[in-house]
Short mmCIF file of C-alpha atoms and ligand atoms in Angstrom, two decimals:
data_model
loop_
_atom_site.label_atom_id
_atom_site.label_comp_id
_atom_site.label_asym_id
_atom_site.label_seq_id
_atom_site.Cartn_x
_atom_site.Cartn_y
_atom_site.Cartn_z
CA UNK A 4 10.14 34.77 -29.29
CA UNK A 5 10.46 36.30 -32.75
CA UNK A 6 11.15 39.97 -33.43
CA UNK A 7 11.49 42.39 -36.34
CA UNK A 8 13.60 45.55 -36.35
CA UNK A 9 12.98 48.80 -38.22
CA UNK A 10 15.86 51.23 -38.83
CA UNK A 11 19.28 49.64 -39.46
CA UNK A 12 21.37 52.77 -38.81
CA UNK A 13 24.06 53.86 -36.35
CA UNK A 14 22.52 52.69 -33.08
CA UNK A 15 20.63 49.62 -34.32
CA UNK A 16 23.92 47.74 -34.61
CA UNK A 17 24.09 47.70 -30.80
CA UNK A 18 20.52 46.50 -30.54
CA UNK A 19 21.08 43.72 -33.08
CA UNK A 20 24.17 42.57 -31.17
CA UNK A 21 22.21 42.62 -27.91
CA UNK A 22 19.28 40.64 -29.40
CA UNK A 23 21.78 38.02 -30.53
CA UNK A 24 22.98 37.72 -26.91
CA UNK A 25 19.52 37.15 -25.45
CA UNK A 26 18.37 33.55 -25.05
CA UNK A 27 15.08 32.59 -26.67
CA UNK A 28 14.93 35.60 -29.03
CA UNK A 29 15.43 35.64 -32.78
CA UNK A 30 15.23 38.67 -35.06
CA UNK A 31 13.56 37.28 -38.20
CA UNK A 32 12.99 40.42 -40.30
CA UNK A 33 14.67 43.77 -40.92
CA UNK A 34 13.35 46.96 -42.48
CA UNK A 35 15.12 50.12 -43.67
CA UNK A 36 14.36 52.53 -46.50
CA UNK A 37 18.10 52.64 -47.20
CA UNK A 38 18.91 49.46 -49.14
CA UNK A 39 22.64 49.64 -48.40
CA UNK A 40 22.14 49.78 -44.62
CA UNK A 41 19.49 47.08 -44.89
CA UNK A 42 21.68 44.61 -46.74
CA UNK A 43 24.76 45.28 -44.59
CA UNK A 44 22.83 44.59 -41.37
CA UNK A 45 21.09 41.55 -42.89
CA UNK A 46 24.39 39.97 -43.86
CA UNK A 47 26.22 40.90 -40.62
CA UNK A 48 23.48 39.36 -38.49
CA UNK A 49 22.33 36.59 -40.88
CA UNK A 50 18.74 37.78 -41.20
CA UNK A 51 16.97 36.49 -44.32
CA UNK A 52 13.79 38.58 -44.56
CA UNK A 53 14.42 42.22 -45.55
CA UNK A 54 12.01 45.03 -46.41
CA UNK A 55 12.23 48.66 -47.47
CA UNK A 56 8.55 49.17 -46.57
CA UNK A 57 7.35 48.57 -43.01
CA UNK A 58 3.75 47.99 -44.20
CA UNK A 59 4.88 45.07 -46.29
CA UNK A 60 6.83 43.60 -43.38
CA UNK A 61 3.84 43.82 -41.03
CA UNK A 62 1.63 42.40 -43.78
CA UNK A 63 3.84 39.30 -44.00
CA UNK A 64 3.94 39.08 -40.17
CA UNK A 65 5.49 36.09 -38.39
CA UNK A 66 6.93 37.97 -35.38
CA UNK A 67 5.75 38.75 -31.82
CA UNK A 68 7.40 42.15 -31.32
CA UNK A 69 8.97 44.99 -33.27
CA UNK A 70 12.02 47.04 -32.29
CA UNK A 71 11.76 50.58 -33.72
CA UNK A 72 15.21 52.18 -34.08
CA UNK A 73 14.44 55.03 -36.46
CA UNK A 74 14.74 58.70 -35.48
CA UNK A 75 11.80 60.41 -33.79
CA UNK A 76 10.03 61.75 -36.89
CA UNK A 77 8.80 58.29 -37.91
CA UNK A 78 7.97 56.90 -34.42
CA UNK A 79 4.27 57.77 -34.28
CA UNK A 80 3.41 56.28 -37.68
CA UNK A 81 5.44 53.13 -37.01
CA UNK A 82 4.09 52.60 -33.48
CA UNK A 83 0.50 53.01 -34.71
CA UNK A 84 1.18 50.64 -37.62
CA UNK A 85 2.64 48.04 -35.24
CA UNK A 86 -0.33 48.41 -32.87
CA UNK A 87 -2.76 47.88 -35.75
CA UNK A 88 -0.97 44.58 -36.48
CA UNK A 89 -1.14 43.46 -32.83
CA UNK A 90 2.55 43.10 -31.98
CA UNK A 91 4.45 44.18 -28.85
CA UNK A 92 6.68 47.23 -29.30
CA UNK A 93 10.01 48.54 -28.06
CA UNK A 94 10.70 52.03 -29.43
CA UNK A 95 13.79 54.22 -29.20
CA UNK A 96 13.90 57.57 -27.43
CA UNK A 97 12.92 60.33 -27.96
CA UNK A 98 9.68 58.35 -27.99
CA UNK A 99 7.63 61.13 -29.62
CA UNK A 100 8.11 64.56 -31.16
CA UNK A 101 5.37 66.03 -28.94
CA UNK A 102 3.52 64.99 -25.81
CA UNK A 103 0.28 64.84 -27.83
CA UNK A 104 1.87 62.33 -30.22
CA UNK A 105 3.18 60.31 -27.27
CA UNK A 106 -0.27 60.14 -25.67
CA UNK A 107 -1.84 59.02 -28.95
CA UNK A 108 0.82 56.30 -29.35
CA UNK A 109 0.34 55.00 -25.80
CA UNK A 110 -3.45 55.00 -26.39
CA UNK A 111 -3.14 53.04 -29.65
CA UNK A 112 -1.00 50.31 -28.08
CA UNK A 113 -3.22 50.13 -24.99
CA UNK A 114 -6.28 49.66 -27.24
CA UNK A 115 -4.44 46.83 -29.04
CA UNK A 116 -3.74 45.16 -25.67
CA UNK A 117 0.00 44.95 -26.34
CA UNK A 118 3.13 45.91 -24.40
CA UNK A 119 4.92 49.17 -25.23
CA UNK A 120 8.35 49.94 -23.82
CA UNK A 121 10.56 52.92 -24.58
CA UNK A 122 14.25 52.14 -25.06
CA UNK A 123 15.17 54.56 -22.24
CA UNK A 124 18.41 52.82 -21.39
CA UNK A 125 20.51 55.26 -19.33
CA UNK A 126 18.82 54.35 -16.04
CA UNK A 127 19.70 50.72 -16.90
CA UNK A 128 23.46 51.40 -17.04
CA UNK A 129 25.14 49.24 -14.41
CA UNK A 130 26.85 52.16 -12.57
CA UNK A 131 23.47 53.93 -12.29
CA UNK A 132 21.81 50.67 -11.18
CA UNK A 133 24.51 50.25 -8.50
CA UNK A 134 23.81 53.77 -7.20
CA UNK A 135 20.06 53.12 -7.26
CA UNK A 136 20.49 49.90 -5.31
CA UNK A 137 22.52 51.73 -2.65
CA UNK A 138 19.95 54.53 -2.30
CA UNK A 139 17.02 52.08 -2.23
CA UNK A 140 18.78 50.04 0.47
CA UNK A 141 18.64 53.11 2.70
CA UNK A 142 22.44 53.57 2.74
CA UNK A 143 22.16 57.40 2.79
CA UNK A 144 18.67 57.71 4.27
CA UNK A 145 15.98 59.67 2.45
CA UNK A 146 17.50 61.71 -0.41
CA UNK A 147 16.73 65.44 -0.37
CA UNK A 148 19.11 66.61 -3.14
CA UNK A 149 20.43 65.08 -6.33
CA UNK A 150 22.73 66.41 -9.02
CA UNK A 151 22.70 64.44 -12.25
CA UNK A 152 25.38 65.70 -14.56
CA UNK A 153 26.51 64.91 -18.10
CA UNK A 154 29.22 67.21 -19.47
CA UNK A 155 31.37 66.32 -22.45
CA UNK A 156 33.12 67.61 -25.56
CA UNK A 157 32.83 64.29 -27.44
CA UNK A 158 32.00 64.58 -31.14
CA UNK A 159 28.58 62.94 -31.38
CA UNK A 160 27.88 64.57 -34.76
CA UNK A 161 30.15 62.33 -36.83
CA UNK A 162 28.14 59.20 -35.94
CA UNK A 163 24.78 60.97 -35.71
CA UNK A 164 24.89 63.92 -38.18
CA UNK A 165 21.15 64.63 -37.72
CA UNK A 166 21.94 65.87 -34.18
CA UNK A 167 23.55 68.99 -35.68
CA UNK A 168 20.54 69.74 -37.86
CA UNK A 169 17.50 69.92 -35.56
CA UNK A 170 16.11 73.06 -33.91
CA UNK A 171 16.35 71.07 -30.67
CA UNK A 172 19.46 69.21 -29.61
CA UNK A 173 20.77 68.41 -26.17
CA UNK A 174 17.60 68.29 -24.05
CA UNK A 175 15.67 66.23 -26.59
CA UNK A 176 18.58 63.90 -27.43
CA UNK A 177 20.60 63.50 -24.23
CA UNK A 178 18.92 65.52 -21.48
CA UNK A 179 15.92 63.22 -21.87
CA UNK A 180 18.05 60.39 -20.40
CA UNK A 181 19.44 62.56 -17.62
CA UNK A 182 15.98 63.84 -16.67
CA UNK A 183 14.78 60.23 -16.64
CA UNK A 184 17.56 59.33 -14.19
CA UNK A 185 16.48 62.19 -11.90
CA UNK A 186 12.92 60.78 -12.02
CA UNK A 187 14.22 57.27 -11.29
CA UNK A 188 15.92 58.52 -8.10
CA UNK A 189 13.49 61.16 -6.83
CA UNK A 190 10.15 60.45 -8.51
CA UNK A 191 7.59 62.73 -10.10
CA UNK A 192 8.30 66.43 -10.61
CA UNK A 193 6.10 69.32 -9.50
CA UNK A 194 7.87 72.19 -11.28
CA UNK A 195 10.98 72.89 -13.30
CA UNK A 196 13.10 75.83 -14.49
CA UNK A 197 15.69 75.66 -17.27
CA UNK A 198 18.25 77.70 -19.15
CA UNK A 199 19.83 76.75 -22.49
CA UNK A 200 22.77 77.97 -24.59
CA UNK A 201 24.31 77.18 -27.94
CA UNK A 202 28.11 77.33 -27.70
CA UNK A 203 28.99 75.41 -30.86
CA UNK A 204 27.86 77.77 -33.64
CA UNK A 205 28.05 75.11 -36.35
CA UNK A 206 24.98 73.28 -35.02
CA UNK A 207 21.37 74.46 -34.99
CA UNK A 208 20.11 73.55 -31.53
CA UNK A 209 21.18 74.13 -27.93
CA UNK A 210 24.23 72.23 -26.65
CA UNK A 211 24.10 73.31 -23.00
CA UNK A 212 21.13 72.99 -20.65
CA UNK A 213 20.82 73.51 -16.90
CA UNK A 214 17.61 72.42 -15.20
CA UNK A 215 16.32 72.81 -11.64
CA UNK A 216 13.59 70.38 -10.59
CA UNK A 217 11.38 70.39 -7.50
CA UNK A 218 10.06 66.86 -6.96
CA UNK A 219 6.65 66.07 -5.48
CA UNK A 220 8.32 64.44 -2.45
CA UNK A 221 9.96 67.78 -1.58
CA UNK A 222 13.44 66.89 -2.91
CA UNK A 223 15.36 69.07 -5.36
CA UNK A 224 17.51 68.02 -8.28
CA UNK A 225 19.87 69.83 -10.61
CA UNK A 226 20.16 68.23 -14.04
CA UNK A 227 22.97 69.71 -16.12
CA UNK A 228 24.03 68.68 -19.60
CA UNK A 229 26.64 69.97 -22.00
CA UNK A 230 28.30 68.93 -25.23
CA UNK A 231 30.45 72.07 -25.14
CA UNK A 232 32.64 71.05 -22.20
CA UNK A 233 36.29 70.44 -23.01
CA UNK A 234 37.62 68.32 -20.18
CA UNK A 235 40.44 65.90 -19.65
CA UNK A 236 39.96 63.07 -19.15
CA UNK A 237 36.90 63.14 -21.42
CA UNK A 238 34.05 61.42 -19.55
CA UNK A 239 31.68 60.56 -22.43
CA UNK A 240 29.25 58.87 -21.94
CA UNK A 241 29.30 58.90 -18.15
CA UNK A 242 26.49 60.37 -16.08
CA UNK A 243 27.83 61.64 -12.76
CA UNK A 244 25.77 61.74 -9.58
CA UNK A 245 25.83 63.53 -6.26
CA UNK A 246 23.01 62.58 -3.90
CA UNK A 247 22.55 63.91 -0.37
CA UNK A 248 20.35 61.99 2.03
CA UNK A 249 19.38 62.54 5.66
CA UNK A 250 22.01 60.01 6.75
CA UNK A 251 24.80 60.29 4.21
CA UNK A 252 25.88 61.07 0.68
CA UNK A 253 26.51 59.15 -2.52
CA UNK A 254 28.74 60.21 -5.39
CA UNK A 255 29.27 58.58 -8.74
CA UNK A 256 32.43 60.26 -10.00
CA UNK A 257 34.34 60.16 -13.28
CA UNK A 258 35.90 56.76 -13.89
CA UNK A 259 32.84 54.93 -12.50
CA UNK A 260 33.90 55.48 -8.88
CA UNK A 261 31.02 55.13 -6.45
CA UNK A 262 31.53 56.67 -3.00
CA UNK A 263 29.09 56.09 -0.18
CA UNK A 264 29.51 58.16 2.95
CA UNK A 265 27.26 57.26 5.85
CA UNK A 266 28.44 56.15 9.25
CA UNK A 267 31.42 54.71 7.37
CA UNK A 268 32.92 55.47 3.96
CA UNK A 269 32.94 52.96 1.12
CA UNK A 270 34.47 53.43 -2.35
CA UNK A 271 33.54 50.92 -5.04
CA UNK A 272 34.60 50.53 -8.69
CA UNK A 273 31.33 50.16 -10.61
CA UNK A 274 32.84 50.13 -14.12
CA UNK A 275 30.53 48.46 -16.63
CA UNK A 276 31.79 45.23 -18.24
CA UNK A 277 33.12 45.36 -21.80
CA UNK A 278 30.83 43.01 -23.76
CA UNK A 279 32.57 41.03 -26.54
CA UNK A 280 30.99 43.17 -29.28
CA UNK A 281 31.33 46.50 -27.44
CA UNK A 282 33.97 49.20 -27.70
CA UNK A 283 35.14 51.96 -25.40
CA UNK A 284 33.89 54.54 -24.55
CA UNK A 285 30.45 53.33 -25.71
CA UNK A 286 30.58 50.11 -23.65
CA UNK A 287 28.63 51.70 -20.80
CA UNK A 288 25.72 52.46 -23.15
CA UNK A 289 26.11 49.18 -25.03
CA UNK A 290 25.80 47.07 -21.88
CA UNK A 291 22.63 48.94 -20.90
CA UNK A 292 21.15 48.10 -24.32
CA UNK A 293 21.44 44.41 -23.56
CA UNK A 294 20.05 44.92 -20.04
CA UNK A 295 17.00 46.90 -21.19
CA UNK A 296 16.24 44.45 -24.02
CA UNK A 297 16.49 41.53 -21.55
CA UNK A 298 14.05 43.43 -19.28
CA UNK A 299 11.61 43.79 -22.21
CA UNK A 300 11.76 40.03 -22.90
CA UNK A 301 11.40 39.18 -19.19
CA UNK A 302 8.30 41.41 -18.97
CA UNK A 303 6.74 39.83 -22.07
CA UNK A 304 7.37 36.35 -20.65
CA UNK A 305 5.96 37.28 -17.23
CA UNK A 306 3.11 39.45 -18.54
CA UNK A 307 4.31 42.42 -16.44
CA UNK A 308 4.69 46.12 -17.31
CA UNK A 309 8.24 47.27 -18.16
CA UNK A 310 9.78 49.88 -15.86
CA UNK A 311 10.34 52.28 -18.76
CA UNK A 312 6.93 51.67 -20.35
CA UNK A 313 5.37 54.05 -22.87
CA UNK A 314 3.08 55.36 -20.15
CA UNK A 315 5.99 55.96 -17.76
CA UNK A 316 8.00 57.67 -20.48
CA UNK A 317 5.29 60.29 -21.03
CA UNK A 318 6.41 61.78 -17.70
CA UNK A 319 10.00 62.09 -18.94
CA UNK A 320 8.74 63.55 -22.22
CA UNK A 321 6.71 66.09 -20.23
CA UNK A 322 9.92 67.21 -18.51
CA UNK A 323 11.60 67.72 -21.89
CA UNK A 324 8.67 69.86 -23.08
CA UNK A 325 8.65 71.80 -19.81
CA UNK A 326 12.40 72.47 -20.04
CA UNK A 327 12.14 73.92 -23.56
CA UNK A 328 9.15 76.03 -22.52
CA UNK A 329 10.87 77.28 -19.38
CA UNK A 330 14.04 78.23 -21.28
CA UNK A 331 12.02 80.01 -23.98
CA UNK A 332 9.72 81.92 -21.63
CA UNK A 333 12.22 82.50 -18.82
CA UNK A 334 9.73 81.09 -16.33
CA UNK A 335 9.27 78.17 -13.99
CA UNK A 336 6.90 75.60 -15.49
CA UNK A 337 4.46 73.57 -13.40
CA UNK A 338 3.98 69.96 -14.51
CA UNK A 339 0.39 68.87 -14.86
CA UNK A 340 -1.09 66.42 -12.34
CA UNK A 341 -1.89 63.84 -15.01
P1 NAD B 21 20.21 56.68 -38.03
O1 NAD B 21 19.73 57.81 -38.85
O2 NAD B 21 21.64 56.28 -38.10
O3 NAD B 21 19.35 55.36 -38.38
C1 NAD B 21 17.96 55.40 -38.56
C2 NAD B 21 17.63 54.49 -39.73
O4 NAD B 21 16.20 54.41 -39.84
C3 NAD B 21 18.15 54.98 -41.09
O5 NAD B 21 18.94 53.98 -41.68
C4 NAD B 21 16.88 55.29 -41.90
O6 NAD B 21 17.02 54.98 -43.27
C5 NAD B 21 15.87 54.37 -41.23
N1 NAD B 21 14.46 54.81 -41.34
C6 NAD B 21 13.95 56.02 -41.02
N2 NAD B 21 12.59 56.04 -41.20
C7 NAD B 21 12.26 54.79 -41.63
C8 NAD B 21 11.03 54.17 -41.98
N3 NAD B 21 9.87 54.82 -41.91
N4 NAD B 21 11.05 52.88 -42.39
C9 NAD B 21 12.22 52.20 -42.47
N5 NAD B 21 13.42 52.75 -42.16
C10 NAD B 21 13.44 54.02 -41.73
O7 NAD B 21 19.77 56.99 -36.53
P2 NAD B 21 20.44 56.42 -35.19
O8 NAD B 21 21.56 57.29 -34.81
O9 NAD B 21 20.63 54.97 -35.32
O10 NAD B 21 19.26 56.74 -34.14
C11 NAD B 21 18.07 56.03 -34.13
C12 NAD B 21 17.35 56.33 -32.82
O11 NAD B 21 18.15 55.83 -31.75
C13 NAD B 21 17.16 57.82 -32.55
O12 NAD B 21 15.86 58.03 -32.05
C14 NAD B 21 18.23 58.15 -31.51
O13 NAD B 21 17.85 59.19 -30.62
C15 NAD B 21 18.33 56.85 -30.78
N6 NAD B 21 19.62 56.66 -30.10
C16 NAD B 21 19.55 56.20 -28.84
C17 NAD B 21 20.70 55.99 -28.11
C18 NAD B 21 20.57 55.46 -26.72
O14 NAD B 21 21.54 55.33 -25.99
N7 NAD B 21 19.37 55.13 -26.30
C19 NAD B 21 21.94 56.29 -28.68
C20 NAD B 21 21.98 56.75 -30.00
C21 NAD B 21 20.80 56.93 -30.71
O1 89Y B 22 21.69 59.98 -29.13
C1 89Y B 22 22.31 60.02 -27.88
C2 89Y B 22 21.90 59.05 -26.87
O2 89Y B 22 20.78 58.65 -26.72
O3 89Y B 22 22.97 58.71 -26.09
C3 89Y B 22 24.13 59.40 -26.49
C4 89Y B 22 23.82 59.87 -27.88
O4 89Y B 22 24.26 58.88 -28.80
C5 89Y B 22 24.47 61.19 -28.29
O5 89Y B 22 24.04 62.22 -27.47
#
């Protein structure tokens, strides 16, 4: 299977490493408007075909899928371009700047008859997968409450300076993953209420968000995110969980410690492996990149729909929109039945 990648910036290095790890896949072309980033990635990963213009790359063709690793502003144009050239697509989060854009993008790829997956990787982290497996096995009975928490003081702005510049920050960038994890555990959401704050005055958007979700199955979740939390030890980039079920509780605590309390108590170390090209503390995210990309390839080979498909991701995107609206209007927002 041959792929092309657009956007050779900060995060794409992880994706290029992960593609190199996956059997049967070769990245044959790279595109970036920044010639320095383009040539550095091409030489690091030994990729001969390079382009500064995505249209030219699609025109030359010769690949089955494209991996879009640019920031959100360019996603719609690039996804529609890829669909018009009939290739499968994996696109980074946030998938779209608005829900309307997201719907148009999903429609364009559906009309082309191709697969579209969003690189929504947090639910694919091995500690989260371990917790999901335990809940799905019935270890705590039916969950009725879930807290999904990400609180950190880690400096994300040095690697990703654009995060300090947007009107929106933590919900759109990070909360989107944490909301997706709540969906993965408890399913679709009926209504949501949110508050936001900006603590760090040198950035433009909100860096604290607290969200209360009522799920359609009757369960409640609290999704809380902060990049203004000074804690020791620093837990970036761990997502912590607390799930109550009718027959027990599950906790994923700092240090990747999974505790299951049912009729008996079990404590398991679910630390993610450190891949050869990974580095702490990012290794948790980096491993999930390889896992999600392997899932994409497996789905293409089997002709099945990826778990975090474009269509599925519209529901996570709807939660992001609802959270901003709720915080702005000071009201609970009902999700549509779509
Ligand atoms: P970045 O700015 O470092 O890199 C983006 C690159 O895309 C730049 O080099 C830019 O020149 C290039 N680019 C932009 N528009 C282009 C176009 N039309 N054609 C060709 N090249 C173009 O950004 P980043 O930090 O690597 O983030 C990329 C995406 O990855 C973002 O959407 C971000 O939210 C996401 N991200 C995801 C995770 C995760 O865990 N899933 C982590 C970090 C970043
Ligand atoms: O961009 C973000 C993401 O998706 O995961 C962590 C991050 O890099 C900073 O918040």
